PDB file of C-alpha atoms in Angstrom:
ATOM      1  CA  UNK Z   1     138.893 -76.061 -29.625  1.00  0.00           C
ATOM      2  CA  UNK Z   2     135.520 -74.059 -30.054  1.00  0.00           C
ATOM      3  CA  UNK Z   3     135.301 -70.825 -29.477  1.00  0.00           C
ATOM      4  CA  UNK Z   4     132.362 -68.418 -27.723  1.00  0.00           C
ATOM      5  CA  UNK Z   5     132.169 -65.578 -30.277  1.00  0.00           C
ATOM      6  CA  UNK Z   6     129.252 -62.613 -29.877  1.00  0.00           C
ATOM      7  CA  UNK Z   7     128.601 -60.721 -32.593  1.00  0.00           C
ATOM      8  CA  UNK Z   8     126.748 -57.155 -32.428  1.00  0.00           C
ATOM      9  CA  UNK Z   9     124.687 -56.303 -35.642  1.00  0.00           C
ATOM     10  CA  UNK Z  10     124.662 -60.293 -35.925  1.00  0.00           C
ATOM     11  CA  UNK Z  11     121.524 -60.767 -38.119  1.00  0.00           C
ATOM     12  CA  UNK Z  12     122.726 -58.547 -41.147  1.00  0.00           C
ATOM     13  CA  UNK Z  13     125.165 -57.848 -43.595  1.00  0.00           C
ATOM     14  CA  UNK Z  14     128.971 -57.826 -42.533  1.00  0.00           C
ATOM     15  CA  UNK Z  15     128.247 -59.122 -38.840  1.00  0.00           C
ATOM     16  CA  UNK Z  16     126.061 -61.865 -40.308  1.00  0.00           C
ATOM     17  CA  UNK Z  17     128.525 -62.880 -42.900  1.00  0.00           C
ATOM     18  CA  UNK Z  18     131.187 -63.209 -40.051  1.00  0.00           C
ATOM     19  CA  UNK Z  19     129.150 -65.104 -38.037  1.00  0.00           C
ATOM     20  CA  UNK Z  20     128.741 -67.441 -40.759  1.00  0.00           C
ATOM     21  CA  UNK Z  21     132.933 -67.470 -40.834  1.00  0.00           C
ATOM     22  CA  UNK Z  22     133.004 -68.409 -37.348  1.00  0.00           C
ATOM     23  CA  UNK Z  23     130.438 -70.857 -36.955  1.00  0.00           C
ATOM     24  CA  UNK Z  24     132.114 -72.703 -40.236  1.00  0.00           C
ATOM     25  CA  UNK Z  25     135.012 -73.144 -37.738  1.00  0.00           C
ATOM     26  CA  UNK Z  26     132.804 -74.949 -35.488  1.00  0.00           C
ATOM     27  CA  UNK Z  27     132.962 -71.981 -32.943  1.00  0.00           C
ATOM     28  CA  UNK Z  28     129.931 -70.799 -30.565  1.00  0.00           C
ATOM     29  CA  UNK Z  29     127.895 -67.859 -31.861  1.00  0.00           C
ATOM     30  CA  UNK Z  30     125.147 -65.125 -30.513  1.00  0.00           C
ATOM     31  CA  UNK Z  31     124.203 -62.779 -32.033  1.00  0.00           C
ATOM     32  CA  UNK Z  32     122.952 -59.449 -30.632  1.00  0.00           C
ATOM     33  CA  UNK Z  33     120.246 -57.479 -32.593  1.00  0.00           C
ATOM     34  CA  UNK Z  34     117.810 -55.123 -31.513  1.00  0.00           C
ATOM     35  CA  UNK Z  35     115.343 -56.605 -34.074  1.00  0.00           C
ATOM     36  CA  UNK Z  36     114.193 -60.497 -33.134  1.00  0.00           C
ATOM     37  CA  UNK Z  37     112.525 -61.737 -36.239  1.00  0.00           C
ATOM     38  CA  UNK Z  38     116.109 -60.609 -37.924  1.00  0.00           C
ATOM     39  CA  UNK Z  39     118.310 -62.589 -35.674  1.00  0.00           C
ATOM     40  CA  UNK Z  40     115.590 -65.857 -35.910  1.00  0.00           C
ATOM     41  CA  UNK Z  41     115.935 -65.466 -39.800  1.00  0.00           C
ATOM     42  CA  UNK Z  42     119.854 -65.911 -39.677  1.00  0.00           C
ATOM     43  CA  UNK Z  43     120.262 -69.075 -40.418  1.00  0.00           C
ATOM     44  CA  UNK Z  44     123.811 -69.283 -38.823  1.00  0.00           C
ATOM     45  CA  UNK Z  45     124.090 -73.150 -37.911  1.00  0.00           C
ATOM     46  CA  UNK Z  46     124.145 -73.659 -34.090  1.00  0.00           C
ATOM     47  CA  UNK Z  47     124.263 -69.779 -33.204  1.00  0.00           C
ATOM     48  CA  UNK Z  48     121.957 -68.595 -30.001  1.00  0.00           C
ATOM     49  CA  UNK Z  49     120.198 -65.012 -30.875  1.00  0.00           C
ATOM     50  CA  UNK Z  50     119.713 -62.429 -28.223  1.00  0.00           C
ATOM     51  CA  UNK Z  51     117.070 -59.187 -29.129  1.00  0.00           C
ATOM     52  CA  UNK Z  52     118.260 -56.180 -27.389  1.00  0.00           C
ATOM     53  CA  UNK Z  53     119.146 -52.185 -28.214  1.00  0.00           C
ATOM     54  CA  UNK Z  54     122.511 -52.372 -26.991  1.00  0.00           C
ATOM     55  CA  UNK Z  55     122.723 -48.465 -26.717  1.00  0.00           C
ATOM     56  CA  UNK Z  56     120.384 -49.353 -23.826  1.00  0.00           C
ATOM     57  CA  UNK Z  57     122.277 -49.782 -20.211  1.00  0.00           C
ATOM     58  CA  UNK Z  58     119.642 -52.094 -19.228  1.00  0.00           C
ATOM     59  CA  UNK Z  59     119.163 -54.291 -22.419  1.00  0.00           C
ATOM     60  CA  UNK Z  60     123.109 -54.752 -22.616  1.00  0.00           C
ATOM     61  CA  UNK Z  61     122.793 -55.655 -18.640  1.00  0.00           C
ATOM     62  CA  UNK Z  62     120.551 -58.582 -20.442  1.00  0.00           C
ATOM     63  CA  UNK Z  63     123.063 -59.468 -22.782  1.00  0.00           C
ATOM     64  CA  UNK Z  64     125.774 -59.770 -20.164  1.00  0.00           C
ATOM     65  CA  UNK Z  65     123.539 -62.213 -17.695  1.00  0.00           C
ATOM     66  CA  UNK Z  66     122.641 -64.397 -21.231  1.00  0.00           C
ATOM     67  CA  UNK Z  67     126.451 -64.316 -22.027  1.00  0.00           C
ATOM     68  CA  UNK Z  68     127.380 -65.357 -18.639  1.00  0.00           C
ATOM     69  CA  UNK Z  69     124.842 -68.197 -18.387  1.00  0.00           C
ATOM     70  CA  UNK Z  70     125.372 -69.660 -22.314  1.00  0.00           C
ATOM     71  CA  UNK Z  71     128.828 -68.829 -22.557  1.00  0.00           C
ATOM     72  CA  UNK Z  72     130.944 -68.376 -19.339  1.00  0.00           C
ATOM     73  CA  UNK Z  73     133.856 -66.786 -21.106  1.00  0.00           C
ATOM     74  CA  UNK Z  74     134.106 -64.522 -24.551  1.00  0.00           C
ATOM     75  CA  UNK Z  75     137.020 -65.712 -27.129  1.00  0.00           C
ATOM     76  CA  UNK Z  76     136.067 -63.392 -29.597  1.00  0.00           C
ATOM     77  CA  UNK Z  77     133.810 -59.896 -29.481  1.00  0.00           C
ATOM     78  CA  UNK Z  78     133.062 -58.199 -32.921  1.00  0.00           C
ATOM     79  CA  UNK Z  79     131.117 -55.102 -32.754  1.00  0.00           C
ATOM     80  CA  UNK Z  80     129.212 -55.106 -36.389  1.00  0.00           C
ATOM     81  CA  UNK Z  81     126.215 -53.314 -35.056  1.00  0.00           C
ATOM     82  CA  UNK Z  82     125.542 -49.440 -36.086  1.00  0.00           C
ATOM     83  CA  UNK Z  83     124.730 -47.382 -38.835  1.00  0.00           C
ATOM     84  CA  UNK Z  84     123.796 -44.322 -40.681  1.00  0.00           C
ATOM     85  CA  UNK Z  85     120.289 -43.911 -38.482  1.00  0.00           C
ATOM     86  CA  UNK Z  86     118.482 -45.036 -41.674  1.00  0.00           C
ATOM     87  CA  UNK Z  87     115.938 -46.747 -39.529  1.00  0.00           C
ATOM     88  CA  UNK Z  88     115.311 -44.493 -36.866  1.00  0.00           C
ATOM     89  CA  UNK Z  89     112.380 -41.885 -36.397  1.00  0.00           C
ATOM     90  CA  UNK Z  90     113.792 -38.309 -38.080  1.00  0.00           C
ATOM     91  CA  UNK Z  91     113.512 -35.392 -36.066  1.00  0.00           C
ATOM     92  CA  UNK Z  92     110.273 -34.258 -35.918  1.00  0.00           C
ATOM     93  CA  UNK Z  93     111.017 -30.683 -35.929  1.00  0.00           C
ATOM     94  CA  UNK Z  94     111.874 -27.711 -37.848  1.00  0.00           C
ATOM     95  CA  UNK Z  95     114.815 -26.035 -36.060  1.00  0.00           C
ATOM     96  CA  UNK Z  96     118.026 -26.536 -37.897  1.00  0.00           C
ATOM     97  CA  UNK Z  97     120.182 -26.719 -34.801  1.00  0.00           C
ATOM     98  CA  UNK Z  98     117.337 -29.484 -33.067  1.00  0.00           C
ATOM     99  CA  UNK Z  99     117.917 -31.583 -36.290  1.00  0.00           C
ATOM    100  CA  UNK Z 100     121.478 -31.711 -35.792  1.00  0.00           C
ATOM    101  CA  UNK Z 101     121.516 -32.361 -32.865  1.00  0.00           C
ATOM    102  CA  UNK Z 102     118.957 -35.371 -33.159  1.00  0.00           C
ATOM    103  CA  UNK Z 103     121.348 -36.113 -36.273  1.00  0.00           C
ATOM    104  CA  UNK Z 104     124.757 -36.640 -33.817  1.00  0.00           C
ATOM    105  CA  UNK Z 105     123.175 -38.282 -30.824  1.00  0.00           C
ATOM    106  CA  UNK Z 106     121.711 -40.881 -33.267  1.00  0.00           C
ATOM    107  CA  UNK Z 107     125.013 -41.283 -35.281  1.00  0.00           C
ATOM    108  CA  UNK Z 108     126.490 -41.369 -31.599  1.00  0.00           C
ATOM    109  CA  UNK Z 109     124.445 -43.827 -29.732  1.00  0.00           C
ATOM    110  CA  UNK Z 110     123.813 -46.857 -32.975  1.00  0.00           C
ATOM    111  CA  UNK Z 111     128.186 -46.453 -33.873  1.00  0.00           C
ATOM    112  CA  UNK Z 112     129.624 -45.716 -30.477  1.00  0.00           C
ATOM    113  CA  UNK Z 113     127.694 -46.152 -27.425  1.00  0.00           C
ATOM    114  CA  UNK Z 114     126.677 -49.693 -28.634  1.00  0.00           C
ATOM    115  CA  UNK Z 115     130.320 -50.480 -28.940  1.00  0.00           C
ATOM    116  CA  UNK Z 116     131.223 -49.141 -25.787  1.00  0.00           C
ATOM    117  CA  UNK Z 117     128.031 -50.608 -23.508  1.00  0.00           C
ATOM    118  CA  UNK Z 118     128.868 -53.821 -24.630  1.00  0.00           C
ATOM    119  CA  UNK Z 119     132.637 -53.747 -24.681  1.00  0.00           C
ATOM    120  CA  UNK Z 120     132.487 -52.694 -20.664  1.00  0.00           C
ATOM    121  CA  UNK Z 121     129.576 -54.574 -19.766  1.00  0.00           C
ATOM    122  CA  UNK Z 122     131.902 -58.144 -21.139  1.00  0.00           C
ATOM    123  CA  UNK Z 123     135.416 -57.321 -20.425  1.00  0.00           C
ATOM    124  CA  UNK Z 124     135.943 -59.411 -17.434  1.00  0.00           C
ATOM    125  CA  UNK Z 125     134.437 -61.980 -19.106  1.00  0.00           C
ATOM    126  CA  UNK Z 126     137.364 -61.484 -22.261  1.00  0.00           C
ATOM    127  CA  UNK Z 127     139.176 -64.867 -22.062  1.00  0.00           C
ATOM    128  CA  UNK Z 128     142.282 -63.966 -20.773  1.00  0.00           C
ATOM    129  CA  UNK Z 129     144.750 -64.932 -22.425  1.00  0.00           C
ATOM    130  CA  UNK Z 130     143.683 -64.722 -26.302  1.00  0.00           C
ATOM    131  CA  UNK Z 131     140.427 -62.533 -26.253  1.00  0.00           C
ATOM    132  CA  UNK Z 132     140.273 -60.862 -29.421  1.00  0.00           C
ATOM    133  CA  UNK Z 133     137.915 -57.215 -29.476  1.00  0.00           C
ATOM    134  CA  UNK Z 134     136.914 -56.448 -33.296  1.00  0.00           C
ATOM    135  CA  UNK Z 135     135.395 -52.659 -33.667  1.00  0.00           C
ATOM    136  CA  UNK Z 136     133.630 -52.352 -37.166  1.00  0.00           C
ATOM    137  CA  UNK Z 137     134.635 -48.535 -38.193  1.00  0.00           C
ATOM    138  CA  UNK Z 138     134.668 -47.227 -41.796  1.00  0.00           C
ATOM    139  CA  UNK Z 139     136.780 -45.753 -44.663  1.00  0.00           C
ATOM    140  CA  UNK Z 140     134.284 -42.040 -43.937  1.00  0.00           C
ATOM    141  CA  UNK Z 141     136.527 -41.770 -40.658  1.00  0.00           C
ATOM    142  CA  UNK Z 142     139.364 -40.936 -42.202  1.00  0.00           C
ATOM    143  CA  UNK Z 143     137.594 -38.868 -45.260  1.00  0.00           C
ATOM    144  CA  UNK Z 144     134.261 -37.903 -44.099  1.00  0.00           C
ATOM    145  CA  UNK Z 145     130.610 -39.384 -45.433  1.00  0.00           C
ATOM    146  CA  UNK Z 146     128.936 -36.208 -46.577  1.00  0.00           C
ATOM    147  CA  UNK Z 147     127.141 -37.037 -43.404  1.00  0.00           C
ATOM    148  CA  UNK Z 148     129.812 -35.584 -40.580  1.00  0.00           C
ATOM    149  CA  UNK Z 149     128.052 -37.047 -37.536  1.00  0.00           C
ATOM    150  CA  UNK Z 150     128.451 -40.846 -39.140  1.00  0.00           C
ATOM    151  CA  UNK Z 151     131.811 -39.869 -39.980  1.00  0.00           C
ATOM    152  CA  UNK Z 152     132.657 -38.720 -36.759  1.00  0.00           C
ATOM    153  CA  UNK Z 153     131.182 -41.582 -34.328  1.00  0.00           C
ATOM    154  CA  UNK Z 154     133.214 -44.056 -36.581  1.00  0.00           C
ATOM    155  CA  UNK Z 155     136.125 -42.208 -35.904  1.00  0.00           C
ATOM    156  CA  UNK Z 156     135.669 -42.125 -32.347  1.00  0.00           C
ATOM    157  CA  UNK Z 157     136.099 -45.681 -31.971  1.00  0.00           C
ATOM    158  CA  UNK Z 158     139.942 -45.587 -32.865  1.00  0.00           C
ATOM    159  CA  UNK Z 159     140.910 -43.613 -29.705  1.00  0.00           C
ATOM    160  CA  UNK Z 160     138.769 -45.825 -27.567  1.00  0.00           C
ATOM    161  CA  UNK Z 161     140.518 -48.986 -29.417  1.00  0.00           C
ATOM    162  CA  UNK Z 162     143.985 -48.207 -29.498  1.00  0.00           C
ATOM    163  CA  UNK Z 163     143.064 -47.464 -25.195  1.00  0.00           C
ATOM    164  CA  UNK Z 164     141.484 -50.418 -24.626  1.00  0.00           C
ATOM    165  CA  UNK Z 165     144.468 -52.179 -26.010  1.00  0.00           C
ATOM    166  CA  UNK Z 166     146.771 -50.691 -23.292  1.00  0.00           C
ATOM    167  CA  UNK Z 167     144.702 -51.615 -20.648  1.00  0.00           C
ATOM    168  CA  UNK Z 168     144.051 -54.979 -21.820  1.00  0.00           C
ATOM    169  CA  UNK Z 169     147.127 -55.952 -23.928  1.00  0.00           C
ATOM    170  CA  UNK Z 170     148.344 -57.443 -20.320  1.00  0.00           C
ATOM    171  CA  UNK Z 171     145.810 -60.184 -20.453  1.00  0.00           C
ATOM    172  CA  UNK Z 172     146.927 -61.153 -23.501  1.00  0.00           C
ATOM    173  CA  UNK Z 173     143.627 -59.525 -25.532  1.00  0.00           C
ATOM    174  CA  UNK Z 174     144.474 -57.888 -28.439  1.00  0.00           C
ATOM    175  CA  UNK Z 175     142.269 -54.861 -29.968  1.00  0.00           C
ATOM    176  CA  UNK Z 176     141.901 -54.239 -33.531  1.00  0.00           C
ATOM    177  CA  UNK Z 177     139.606 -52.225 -35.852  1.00  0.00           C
ATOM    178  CA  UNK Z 178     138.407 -53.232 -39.195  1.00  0.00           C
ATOM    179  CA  UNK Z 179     137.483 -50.018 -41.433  1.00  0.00           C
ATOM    180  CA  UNK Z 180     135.448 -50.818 -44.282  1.00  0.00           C
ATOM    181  CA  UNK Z 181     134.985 -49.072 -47.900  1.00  0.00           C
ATOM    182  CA  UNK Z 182     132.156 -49.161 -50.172  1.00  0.00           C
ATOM    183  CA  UNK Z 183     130.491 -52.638 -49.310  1.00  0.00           C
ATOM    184  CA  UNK Z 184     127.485 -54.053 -51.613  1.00  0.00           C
ATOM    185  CA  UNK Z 185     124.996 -56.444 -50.483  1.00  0.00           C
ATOM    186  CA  UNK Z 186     124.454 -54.761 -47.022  1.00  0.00           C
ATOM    187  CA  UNK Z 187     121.632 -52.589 -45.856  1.00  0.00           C
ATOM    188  CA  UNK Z 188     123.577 -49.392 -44.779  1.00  0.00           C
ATOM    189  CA  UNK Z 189     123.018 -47.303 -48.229  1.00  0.00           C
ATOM    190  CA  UNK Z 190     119.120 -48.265 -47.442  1.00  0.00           C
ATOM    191  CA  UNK Z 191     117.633 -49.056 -50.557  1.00  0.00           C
ATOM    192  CA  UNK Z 192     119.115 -49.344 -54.245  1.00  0.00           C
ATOM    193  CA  UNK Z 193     122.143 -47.134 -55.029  1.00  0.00           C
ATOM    194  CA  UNK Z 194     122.512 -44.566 -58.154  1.00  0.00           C
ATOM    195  CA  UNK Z 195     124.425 -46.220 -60.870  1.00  0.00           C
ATOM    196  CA  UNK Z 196     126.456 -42.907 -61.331  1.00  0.00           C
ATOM    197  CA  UNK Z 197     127.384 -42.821 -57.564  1.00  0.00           C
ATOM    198  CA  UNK Z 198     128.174 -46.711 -57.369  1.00  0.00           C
ATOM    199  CA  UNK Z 199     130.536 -46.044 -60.703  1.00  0.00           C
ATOM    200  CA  UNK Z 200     132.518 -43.523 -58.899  1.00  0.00           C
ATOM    201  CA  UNK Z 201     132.996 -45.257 -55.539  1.00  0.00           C
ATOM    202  CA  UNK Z 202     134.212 -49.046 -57.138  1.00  0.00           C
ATOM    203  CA  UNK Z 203     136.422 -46.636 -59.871  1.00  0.00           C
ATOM    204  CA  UNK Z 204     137.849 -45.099 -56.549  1.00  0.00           C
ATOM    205  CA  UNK Z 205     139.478 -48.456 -55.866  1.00  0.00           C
ATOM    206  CA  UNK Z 206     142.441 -50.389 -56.888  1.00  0.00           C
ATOM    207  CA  UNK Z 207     140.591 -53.572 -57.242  1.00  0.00           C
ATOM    208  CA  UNK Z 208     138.308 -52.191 -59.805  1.00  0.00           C
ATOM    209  CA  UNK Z 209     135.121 -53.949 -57.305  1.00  0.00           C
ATOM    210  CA  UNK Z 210     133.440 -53.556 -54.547  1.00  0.00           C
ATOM    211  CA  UNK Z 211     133.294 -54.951 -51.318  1.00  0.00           C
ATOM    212  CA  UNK Z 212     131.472 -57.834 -50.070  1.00  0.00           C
ATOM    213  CA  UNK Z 213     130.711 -58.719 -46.664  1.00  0.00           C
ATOM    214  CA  UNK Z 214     132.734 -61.877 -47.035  1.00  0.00           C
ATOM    215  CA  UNK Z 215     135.811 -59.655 -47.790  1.00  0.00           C
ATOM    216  CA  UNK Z 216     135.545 -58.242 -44.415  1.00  0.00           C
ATOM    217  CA  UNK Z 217     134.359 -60.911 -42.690  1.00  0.00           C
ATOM    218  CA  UNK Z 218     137.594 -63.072 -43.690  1.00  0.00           C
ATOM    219  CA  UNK Z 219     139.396 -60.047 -41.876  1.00  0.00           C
ATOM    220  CA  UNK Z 220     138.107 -60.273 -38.760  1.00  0.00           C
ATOM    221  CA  UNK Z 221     138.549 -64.094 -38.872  1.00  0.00           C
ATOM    222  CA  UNK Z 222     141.741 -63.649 -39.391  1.00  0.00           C
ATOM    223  CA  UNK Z 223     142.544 -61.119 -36.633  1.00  0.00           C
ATOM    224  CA  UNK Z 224     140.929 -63.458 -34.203  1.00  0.00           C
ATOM    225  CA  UNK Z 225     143.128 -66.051 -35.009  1.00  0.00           C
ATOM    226  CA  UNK Z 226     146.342 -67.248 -33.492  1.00  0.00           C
ATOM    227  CA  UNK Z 227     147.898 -66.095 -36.290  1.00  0.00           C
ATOM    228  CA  UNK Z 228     147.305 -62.687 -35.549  1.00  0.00           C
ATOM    229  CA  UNK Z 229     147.806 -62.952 -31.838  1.00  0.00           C
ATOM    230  CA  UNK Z 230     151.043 -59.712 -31.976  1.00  0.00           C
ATOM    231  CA  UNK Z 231     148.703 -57.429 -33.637  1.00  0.00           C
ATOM    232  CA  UNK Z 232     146.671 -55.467 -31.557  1.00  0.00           C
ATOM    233  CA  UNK Z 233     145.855 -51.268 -31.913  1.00  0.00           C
ATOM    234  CA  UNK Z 234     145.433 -50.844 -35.394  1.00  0.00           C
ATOM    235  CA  UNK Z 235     143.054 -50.079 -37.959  1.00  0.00           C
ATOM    236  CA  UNK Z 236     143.017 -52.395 -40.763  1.00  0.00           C
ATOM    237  CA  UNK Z 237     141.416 -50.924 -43.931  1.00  0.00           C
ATOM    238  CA  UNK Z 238     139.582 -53.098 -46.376  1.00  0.00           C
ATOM    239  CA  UNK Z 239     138.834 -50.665 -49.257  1.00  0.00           C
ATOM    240  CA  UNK Z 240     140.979 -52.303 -52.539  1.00  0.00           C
ATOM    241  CA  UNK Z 241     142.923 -48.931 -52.591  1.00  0.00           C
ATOM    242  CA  UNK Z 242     140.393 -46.149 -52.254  1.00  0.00           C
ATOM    243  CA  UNK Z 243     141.934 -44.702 -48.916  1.00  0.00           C
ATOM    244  CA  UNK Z 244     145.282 -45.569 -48.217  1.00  0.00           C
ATOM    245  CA  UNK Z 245     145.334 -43.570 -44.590  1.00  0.00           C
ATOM    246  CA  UNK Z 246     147.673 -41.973 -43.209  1.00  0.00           C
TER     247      UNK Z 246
END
């Protein structure tokens, strides 16, 4: 039977490819963006596209009435959306301590607040039982990014996971997180990557590659199927060996 899957950060990269994994199963997509002429470009067969900044209370509000029209009930949520704040304005000022803190709350509101918005404003809507909840965090949560505030608002999405699988676990929703390493073929690094730098991060791996979206993609597929229906608060790394955790 199809499912009704929404996908955050749908139009790009990892949340794209998975929405391409999803709607191969014949399931019911939308994905979220906060940039239109992304989401229209997609070309995920059959998906519906919704444009809104979903650190926004009121556009996720708009999400949540489309969602509720279109879909009724959510099978599966995956939060792909987020980022380093490689597209945002910089801080247009001089004092160290202003930058930072522009720094954080951007780090903070693309990574975290998105998740959270959306995750709240849909939970009643989680089919109950056998909603699946997919955070996207990443391997700098457990070793930093030389950029602490990215770092640091991926990491703050385990805590809120491994709760949200308590209170939901009941319903028979399980809550997972997928934490990516070095990915190619994604817009996060923001333009072309030093050879030297992308040496040292695929030799930090087992694999001897790097990642593709597809790799973690086929993760999430798999923890939103029935297969996976006893697993619920963990983080699942898909590195090939470069962080092992802890």
């Amino acid at each position: 039977m199809a499912r009704n899957v929404v996908i955050s950060g749908g139009g790009t990269g990892i949340g794209l490819a998975a929405a391409h994994a999803f709607a191969a199963d014949g399931d019911r997509v939308l994905l979220l963006g906060r940039r239109a002429e992304v989401l229209e470009k997609a070309g995920v067969p059959g998906a519906l596209a919704y444009a809104a900044d979903l650190s926004d209370p009121r556009g996720v509000r708009g999400v949540a009435e489309f969602v509720g029209d279109e879909f009724g009930t959510v099978d599966v949520l995956v939060h792909s959306a987020g980022g380093a704040g490689n597209l945002e304005p910089k801080a247009e000022t001089e004092d160290p301590l202003e930058a930072v803190a522009h720094n954080w709350t951007v780090n903070f509101r693309l990574n975290t607040l998105t998740a959270a918005l959306l995750t709240e404003a849909l939970r009643d809507r989680l089919a109950s039982p056998g909603g699946r909840v997919l955070f996207l965090s990443s391997i700098a949560a457990y070793r930093g990014s030389g950029s602490g505030a990215y770092a640091a608002s991926k990491a703050a999405l385990h805590p809120y996971a491994f709760e949200l699988a308590r209170e939901l676990g009941p319903r028979g929703i399980t809550v997972n997180v997928v934490a990516p390493g070095y990915v190619e073929d994604t817009g996060f690094f923001g333009g072309e990557m030093e050879p030297a730098r992308r040496e040292r991060l695929i030799a930090e791996t087992s694999t001897g590659r790097a990642g593709t979206p597809g790799d973690i993609a086929a993760t999430l597929h798999w923890l939103a199927s029935p297969g996976a229906g006893h697993i619920t608060a963990q983080v699942i790394q898909v590195n090939g060996g470069a962080e092992r955790g802890h």
